[in-house]
Short mmCIF file of C-alpha atoms in Angstrom, two decimals:
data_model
loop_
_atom_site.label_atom_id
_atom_site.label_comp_id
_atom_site.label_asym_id
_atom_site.label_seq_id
_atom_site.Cartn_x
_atom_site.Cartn_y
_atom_site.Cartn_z
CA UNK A 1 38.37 81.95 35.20
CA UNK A 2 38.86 85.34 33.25
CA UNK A 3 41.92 87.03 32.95
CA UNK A 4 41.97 90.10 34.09
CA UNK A 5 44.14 93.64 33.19
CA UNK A 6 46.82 93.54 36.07
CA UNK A 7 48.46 96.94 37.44
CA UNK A 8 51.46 95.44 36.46
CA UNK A 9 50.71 95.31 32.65
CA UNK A 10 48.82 98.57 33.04
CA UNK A 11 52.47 100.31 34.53
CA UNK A 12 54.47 98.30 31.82
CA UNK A 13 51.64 99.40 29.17
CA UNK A 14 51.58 103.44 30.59
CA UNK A 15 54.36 104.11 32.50
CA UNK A 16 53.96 107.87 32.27
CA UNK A 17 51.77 110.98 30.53
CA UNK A 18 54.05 110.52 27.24
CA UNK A 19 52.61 107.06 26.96
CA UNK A 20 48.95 107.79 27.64
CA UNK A 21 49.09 110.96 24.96
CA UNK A 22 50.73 108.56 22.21
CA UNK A 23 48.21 106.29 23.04
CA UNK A 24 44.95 109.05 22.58
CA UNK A 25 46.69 110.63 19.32
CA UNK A 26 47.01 107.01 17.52
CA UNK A 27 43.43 106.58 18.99
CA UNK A 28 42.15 109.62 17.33
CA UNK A 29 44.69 110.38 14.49
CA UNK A 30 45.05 107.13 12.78
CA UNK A 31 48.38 105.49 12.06
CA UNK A 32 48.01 107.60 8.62
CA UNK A 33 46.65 110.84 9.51
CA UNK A 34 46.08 114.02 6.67
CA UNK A 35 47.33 117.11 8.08
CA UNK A 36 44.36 119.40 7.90
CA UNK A 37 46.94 122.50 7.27
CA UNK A 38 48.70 121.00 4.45
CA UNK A 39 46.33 118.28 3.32
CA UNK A 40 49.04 115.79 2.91
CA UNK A 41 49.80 112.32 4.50
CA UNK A 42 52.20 112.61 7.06
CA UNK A 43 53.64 111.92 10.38
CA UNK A 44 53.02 114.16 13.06
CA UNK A 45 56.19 114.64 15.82
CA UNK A 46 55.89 115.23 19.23
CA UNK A 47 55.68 119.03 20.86
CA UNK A 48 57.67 119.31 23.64
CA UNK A 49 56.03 120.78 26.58
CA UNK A 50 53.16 120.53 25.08
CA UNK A 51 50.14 117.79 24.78
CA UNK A 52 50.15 118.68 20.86
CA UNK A 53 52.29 116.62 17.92
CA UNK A 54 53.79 118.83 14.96
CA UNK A 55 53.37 118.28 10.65
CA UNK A 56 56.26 117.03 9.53
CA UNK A 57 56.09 119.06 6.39
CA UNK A 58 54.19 122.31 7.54
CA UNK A 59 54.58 121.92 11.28
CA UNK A 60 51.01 122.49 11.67
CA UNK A 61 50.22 121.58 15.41
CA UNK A 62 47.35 119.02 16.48
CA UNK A 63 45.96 118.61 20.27
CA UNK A 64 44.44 115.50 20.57
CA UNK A 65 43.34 115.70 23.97
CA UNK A 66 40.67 118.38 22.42
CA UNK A 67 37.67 117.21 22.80
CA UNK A 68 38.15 114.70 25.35
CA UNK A 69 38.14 114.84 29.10
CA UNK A 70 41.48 115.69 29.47
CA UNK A 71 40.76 118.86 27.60
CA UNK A 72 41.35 121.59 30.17
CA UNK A 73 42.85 119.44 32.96
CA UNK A 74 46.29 120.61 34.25
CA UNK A 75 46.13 116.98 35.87
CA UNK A 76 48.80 114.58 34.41
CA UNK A 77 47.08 112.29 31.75
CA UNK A 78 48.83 109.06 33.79
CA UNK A 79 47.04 110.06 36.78
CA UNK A 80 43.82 110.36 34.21
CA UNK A 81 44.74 106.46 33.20
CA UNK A 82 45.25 105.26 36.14
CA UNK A 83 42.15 106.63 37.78
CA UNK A 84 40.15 105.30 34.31
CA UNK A 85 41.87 101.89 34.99
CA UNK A 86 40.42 101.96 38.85
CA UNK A 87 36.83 102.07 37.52
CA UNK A 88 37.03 99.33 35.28
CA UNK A 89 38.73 97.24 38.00
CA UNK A 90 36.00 97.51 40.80
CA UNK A 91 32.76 95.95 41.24
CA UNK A 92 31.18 98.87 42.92
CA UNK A 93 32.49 102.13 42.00
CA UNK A 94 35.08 104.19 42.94
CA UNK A 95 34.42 107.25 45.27
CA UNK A 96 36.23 110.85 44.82
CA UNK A 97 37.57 110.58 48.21
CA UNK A 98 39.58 106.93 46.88
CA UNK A 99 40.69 109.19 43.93
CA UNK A 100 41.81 111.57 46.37
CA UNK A 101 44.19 109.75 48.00
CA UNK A 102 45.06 107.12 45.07
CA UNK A 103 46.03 110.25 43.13
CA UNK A 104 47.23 113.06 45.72
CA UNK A 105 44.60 115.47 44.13
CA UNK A 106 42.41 117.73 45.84
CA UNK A 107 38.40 116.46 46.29
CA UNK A 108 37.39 118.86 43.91
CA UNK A 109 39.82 117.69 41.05
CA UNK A 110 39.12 113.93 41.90
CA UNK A 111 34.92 115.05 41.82
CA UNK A 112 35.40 116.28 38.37
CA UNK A 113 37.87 113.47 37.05
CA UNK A 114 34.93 110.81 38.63
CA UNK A 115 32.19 112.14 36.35
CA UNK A 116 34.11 112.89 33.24
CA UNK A 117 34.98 109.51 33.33
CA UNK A 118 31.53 108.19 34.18
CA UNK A 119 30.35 110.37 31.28
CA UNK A 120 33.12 108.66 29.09
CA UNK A 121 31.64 104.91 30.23
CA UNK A 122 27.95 106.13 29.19
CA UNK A 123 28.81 106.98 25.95
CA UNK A 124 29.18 103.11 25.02
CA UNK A 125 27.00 102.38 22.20
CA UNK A 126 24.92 99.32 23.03
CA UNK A 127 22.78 98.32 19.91
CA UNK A 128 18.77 97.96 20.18
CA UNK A 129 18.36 95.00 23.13
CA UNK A 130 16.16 91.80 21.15
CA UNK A 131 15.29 88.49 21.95
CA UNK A 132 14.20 88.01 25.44
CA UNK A 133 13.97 91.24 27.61
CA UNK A 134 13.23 91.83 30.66
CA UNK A 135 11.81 95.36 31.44
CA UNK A 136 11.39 96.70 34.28
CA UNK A 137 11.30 100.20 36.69
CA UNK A 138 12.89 101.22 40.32
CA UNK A 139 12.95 103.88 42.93
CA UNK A 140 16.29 105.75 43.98
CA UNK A 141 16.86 108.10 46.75
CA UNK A 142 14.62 109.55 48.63
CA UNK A 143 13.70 110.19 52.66
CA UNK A 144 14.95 107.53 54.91
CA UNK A 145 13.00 105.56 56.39
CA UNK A 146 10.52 106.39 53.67
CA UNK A 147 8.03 104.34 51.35
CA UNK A 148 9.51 101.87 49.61
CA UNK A 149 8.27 101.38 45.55
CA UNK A 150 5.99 103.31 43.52
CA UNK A 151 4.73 106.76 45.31
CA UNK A 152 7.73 106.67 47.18
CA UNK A 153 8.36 110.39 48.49
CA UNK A 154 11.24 111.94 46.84
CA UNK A 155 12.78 108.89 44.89
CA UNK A 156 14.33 109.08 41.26
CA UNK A 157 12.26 107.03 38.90
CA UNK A 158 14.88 104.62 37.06
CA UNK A 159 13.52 102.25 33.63
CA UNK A 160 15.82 99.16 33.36
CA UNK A 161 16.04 96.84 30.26
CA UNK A 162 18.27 93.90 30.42
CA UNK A 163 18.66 91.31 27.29
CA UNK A 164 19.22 87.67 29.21
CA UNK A 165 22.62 86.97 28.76
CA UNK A 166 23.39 90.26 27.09
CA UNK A 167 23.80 93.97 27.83
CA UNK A 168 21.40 96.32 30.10
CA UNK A 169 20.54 99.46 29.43
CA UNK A 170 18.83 102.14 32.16
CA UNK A 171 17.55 105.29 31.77
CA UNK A 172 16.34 108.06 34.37
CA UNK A 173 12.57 108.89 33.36
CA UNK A 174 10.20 111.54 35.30
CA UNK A 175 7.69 108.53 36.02
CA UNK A 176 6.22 105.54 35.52
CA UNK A 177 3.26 105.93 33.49
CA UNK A 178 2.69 103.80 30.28
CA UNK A 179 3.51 107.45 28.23
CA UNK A 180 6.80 107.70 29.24
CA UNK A 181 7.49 103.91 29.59
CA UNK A 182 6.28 102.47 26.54
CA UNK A 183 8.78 105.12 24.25
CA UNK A 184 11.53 104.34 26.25
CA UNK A 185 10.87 100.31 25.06
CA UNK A 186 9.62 101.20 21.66
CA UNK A 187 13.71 103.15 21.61
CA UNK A 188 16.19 100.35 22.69
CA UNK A 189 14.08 97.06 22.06
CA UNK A 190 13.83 95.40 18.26
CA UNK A 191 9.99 95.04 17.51
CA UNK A 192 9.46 90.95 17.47
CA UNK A 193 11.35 90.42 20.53
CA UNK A 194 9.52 89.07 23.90
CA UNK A 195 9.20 91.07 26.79
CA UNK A 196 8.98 89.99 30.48
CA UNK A 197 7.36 92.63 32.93
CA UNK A 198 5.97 92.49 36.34
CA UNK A 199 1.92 93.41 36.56
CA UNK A 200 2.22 97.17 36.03
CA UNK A 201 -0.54 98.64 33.95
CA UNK A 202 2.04 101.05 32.34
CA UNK A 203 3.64 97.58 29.97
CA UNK A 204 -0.22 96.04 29.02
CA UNK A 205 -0.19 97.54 25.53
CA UNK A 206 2.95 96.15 24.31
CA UNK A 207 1.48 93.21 22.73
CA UNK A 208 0.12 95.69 20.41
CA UNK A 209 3.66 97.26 19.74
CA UNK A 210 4.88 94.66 18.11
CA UNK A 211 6.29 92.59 21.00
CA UNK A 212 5.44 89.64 22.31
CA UNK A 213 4.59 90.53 25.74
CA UNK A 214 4.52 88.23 28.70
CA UNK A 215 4.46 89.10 32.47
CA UNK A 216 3.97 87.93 36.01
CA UNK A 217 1.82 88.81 38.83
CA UNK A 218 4.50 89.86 41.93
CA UNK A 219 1.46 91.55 43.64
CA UNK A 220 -0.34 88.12 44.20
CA UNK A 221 3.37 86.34 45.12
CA UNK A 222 4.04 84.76 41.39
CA UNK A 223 7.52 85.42 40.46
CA UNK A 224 7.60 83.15 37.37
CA UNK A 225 5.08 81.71 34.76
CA UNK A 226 6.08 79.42 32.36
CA UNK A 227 10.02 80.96 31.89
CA UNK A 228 8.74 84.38 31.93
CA UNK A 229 10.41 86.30 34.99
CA UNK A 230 12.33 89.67 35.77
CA UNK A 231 14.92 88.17 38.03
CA UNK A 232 17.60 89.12 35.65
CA UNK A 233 17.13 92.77 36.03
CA UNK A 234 15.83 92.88 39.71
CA UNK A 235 19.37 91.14 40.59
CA UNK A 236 20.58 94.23 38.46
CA UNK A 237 18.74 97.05 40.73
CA UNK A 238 19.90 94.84 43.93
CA UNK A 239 23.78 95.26 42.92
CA UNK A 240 23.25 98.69 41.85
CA UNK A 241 21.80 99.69 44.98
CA UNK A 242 24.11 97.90 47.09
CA UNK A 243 26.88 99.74 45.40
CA UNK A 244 25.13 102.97 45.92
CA UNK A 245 24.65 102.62 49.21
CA UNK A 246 28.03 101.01 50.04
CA UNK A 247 30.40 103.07 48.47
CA UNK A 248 28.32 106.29 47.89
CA UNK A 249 26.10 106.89 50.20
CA UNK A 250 23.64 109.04 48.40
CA UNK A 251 23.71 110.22 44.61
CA UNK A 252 21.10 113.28 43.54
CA UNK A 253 19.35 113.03 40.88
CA UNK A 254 21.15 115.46 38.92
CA UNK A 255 23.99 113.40 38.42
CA UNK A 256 22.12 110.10 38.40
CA UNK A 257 22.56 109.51 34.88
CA UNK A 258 26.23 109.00 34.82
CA UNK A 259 26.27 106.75 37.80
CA UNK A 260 23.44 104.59 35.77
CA UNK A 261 26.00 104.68 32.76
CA UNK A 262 28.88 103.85 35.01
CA UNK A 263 27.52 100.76 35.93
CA UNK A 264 25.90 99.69 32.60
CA UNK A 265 29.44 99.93 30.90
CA UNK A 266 31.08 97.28 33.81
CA UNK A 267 27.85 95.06 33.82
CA UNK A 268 28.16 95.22 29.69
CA UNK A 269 31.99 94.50 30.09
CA UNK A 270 31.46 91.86 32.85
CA UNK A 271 33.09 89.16 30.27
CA UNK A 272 35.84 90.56 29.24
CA UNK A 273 37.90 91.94 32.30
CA UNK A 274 41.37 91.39 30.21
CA UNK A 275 39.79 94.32 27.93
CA UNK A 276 37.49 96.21 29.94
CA UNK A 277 40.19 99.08 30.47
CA UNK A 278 41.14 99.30 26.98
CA UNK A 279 37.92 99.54 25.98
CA UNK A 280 37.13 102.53 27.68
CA UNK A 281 40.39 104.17 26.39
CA UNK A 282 38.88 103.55 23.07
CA UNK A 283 35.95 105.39 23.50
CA UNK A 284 38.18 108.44 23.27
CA UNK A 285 38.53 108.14 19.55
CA UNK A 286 36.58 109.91 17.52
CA UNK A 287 36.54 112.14 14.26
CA UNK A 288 39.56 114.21 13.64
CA UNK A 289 38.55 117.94 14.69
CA UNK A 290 39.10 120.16 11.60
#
């Protein structure tokens, strides 16, 4: 069984805001950072008071938070931790109202804190899917009762491509056609790799793409033909749903894009629960602002 990131080690690890900014400014300032005022190698020393760390030889002031999510947030950065370390332990998302209470925020902070962090998950870079991929499209939201699959009233048109045994990657698109499919596969899958699809005329020109394309007829109760199958990605839709519907009722399609990278990052992560957490902490690096 794999270990997993206990609160424990997460209080030890962060034990308050002092802790969480040391741990973005080594993140994004190196352990040998140039001072951009003095252009020398140096150390930079804690502000007091402030989220910002001083030259040692100019006193020229850094703010690593700058940039990040934590930006213009009055919120203390442990509570931003701690709430980042919730995601990554759940299977199914975390509502604002759980942040709510976890944190003692109001629902309008914890709203915001939920999708800068599910913004933060999407931005893990998953390289081009190869090998064999299953591809395949679902319907989200919409009336209920309604019509259930394609030319479903109202739904959110969702493109899903999972590598078996490796990462997923989903994408809102406005529909299903083979025009807005086809680039979407021809973007995150290596030519040369083989692609499993249902019957839908929108995936029949792929053998022409460069992929080997092989696919099964659900319509006519076939669900798989010599090893070819979606199953991997359909159980994908079926968890997403479920967590959807389970912990949040109802997401619009505005915002459906960072609940589709909020669960890509955990099902990407799914094998390494010890690291999931730090992982997404380390998506905070990036280039020293000038």
């Amino acid at each position: 069984m794999a270990k997993t990131y206990t609160f424990l080690q997460f209080q030890e690890d962060y034990p308050d805001s002092a802790a969480c900014l040391l741990m973005i400014m080594r993140l994004r300032y190196s352990d040998k950072p140039v001072c951009h005022e003095c252009k020398r190698q140096t150390k930079y020393h804690r502000v007091k008071k402030r989220r910002s760390f001083a030259c040692q030889f100019c006193g020229g002031q850094v703010y690593p938070c700058v940039g990040t999510p934590f930006e213009k947030s009055s919120t203390p950065l442990y509570k931003w931790f701690y709430a980042m370390y919730l995601f990554t332990t759940t299977r199914h998302g975390v509502p604002a109202k759980e942040l709510e209470r976890q944190l003692g925020v109001t629902y309008k902070c914890a709203w915001r804190m939920a999708h800068e962090i599910r913004k933060l998950m999407g931005s893990l870079d998953v390289t081009a899917l190869f090998g064999e991929v299953e591809v395949d499209e679902t319907y989200v939201g919409g009336k209920r009762p309604g019509k259930r699959g394609r030319g479903a009233e109202g739904k959110t048109v969702v493109v899903g491509l999972k590598q078996r045994k490796g990462p997923v990657k989903t994408k809102v698109v406005k529909d299903a056609k083979r025009r807005t499919l086809e680039p979407v596969i021809r973007e995150k899958v290596r030519q040369g790799s083989v692609v499993h699809t249902d019957e839908w005329f929108a995936y029949r020109g792929l053998s022409k793409r460069g992929y080997e394309h092989k696919s099964v007829n659900h319509g006519s109760g076939q669900w798989v033909k010599d090893g070819s199958h979606t199953n991997s990605i359909e159980g994908y839709w079926s968890q997403l749903k479920r967590s959807i519907r389970g912990t949040h009722i109802h997401v619009s399609t505005k915002h459906l894009p960072k609940y589709l990278g909020e669960f890509d990052f955990r099902h990407n992560a799914r094998k390494m629960p010890d690291r999931m957490f730090h992982l997404l902490v380390g998506l905070l690096r990036r280039e020293q602002p000038a």
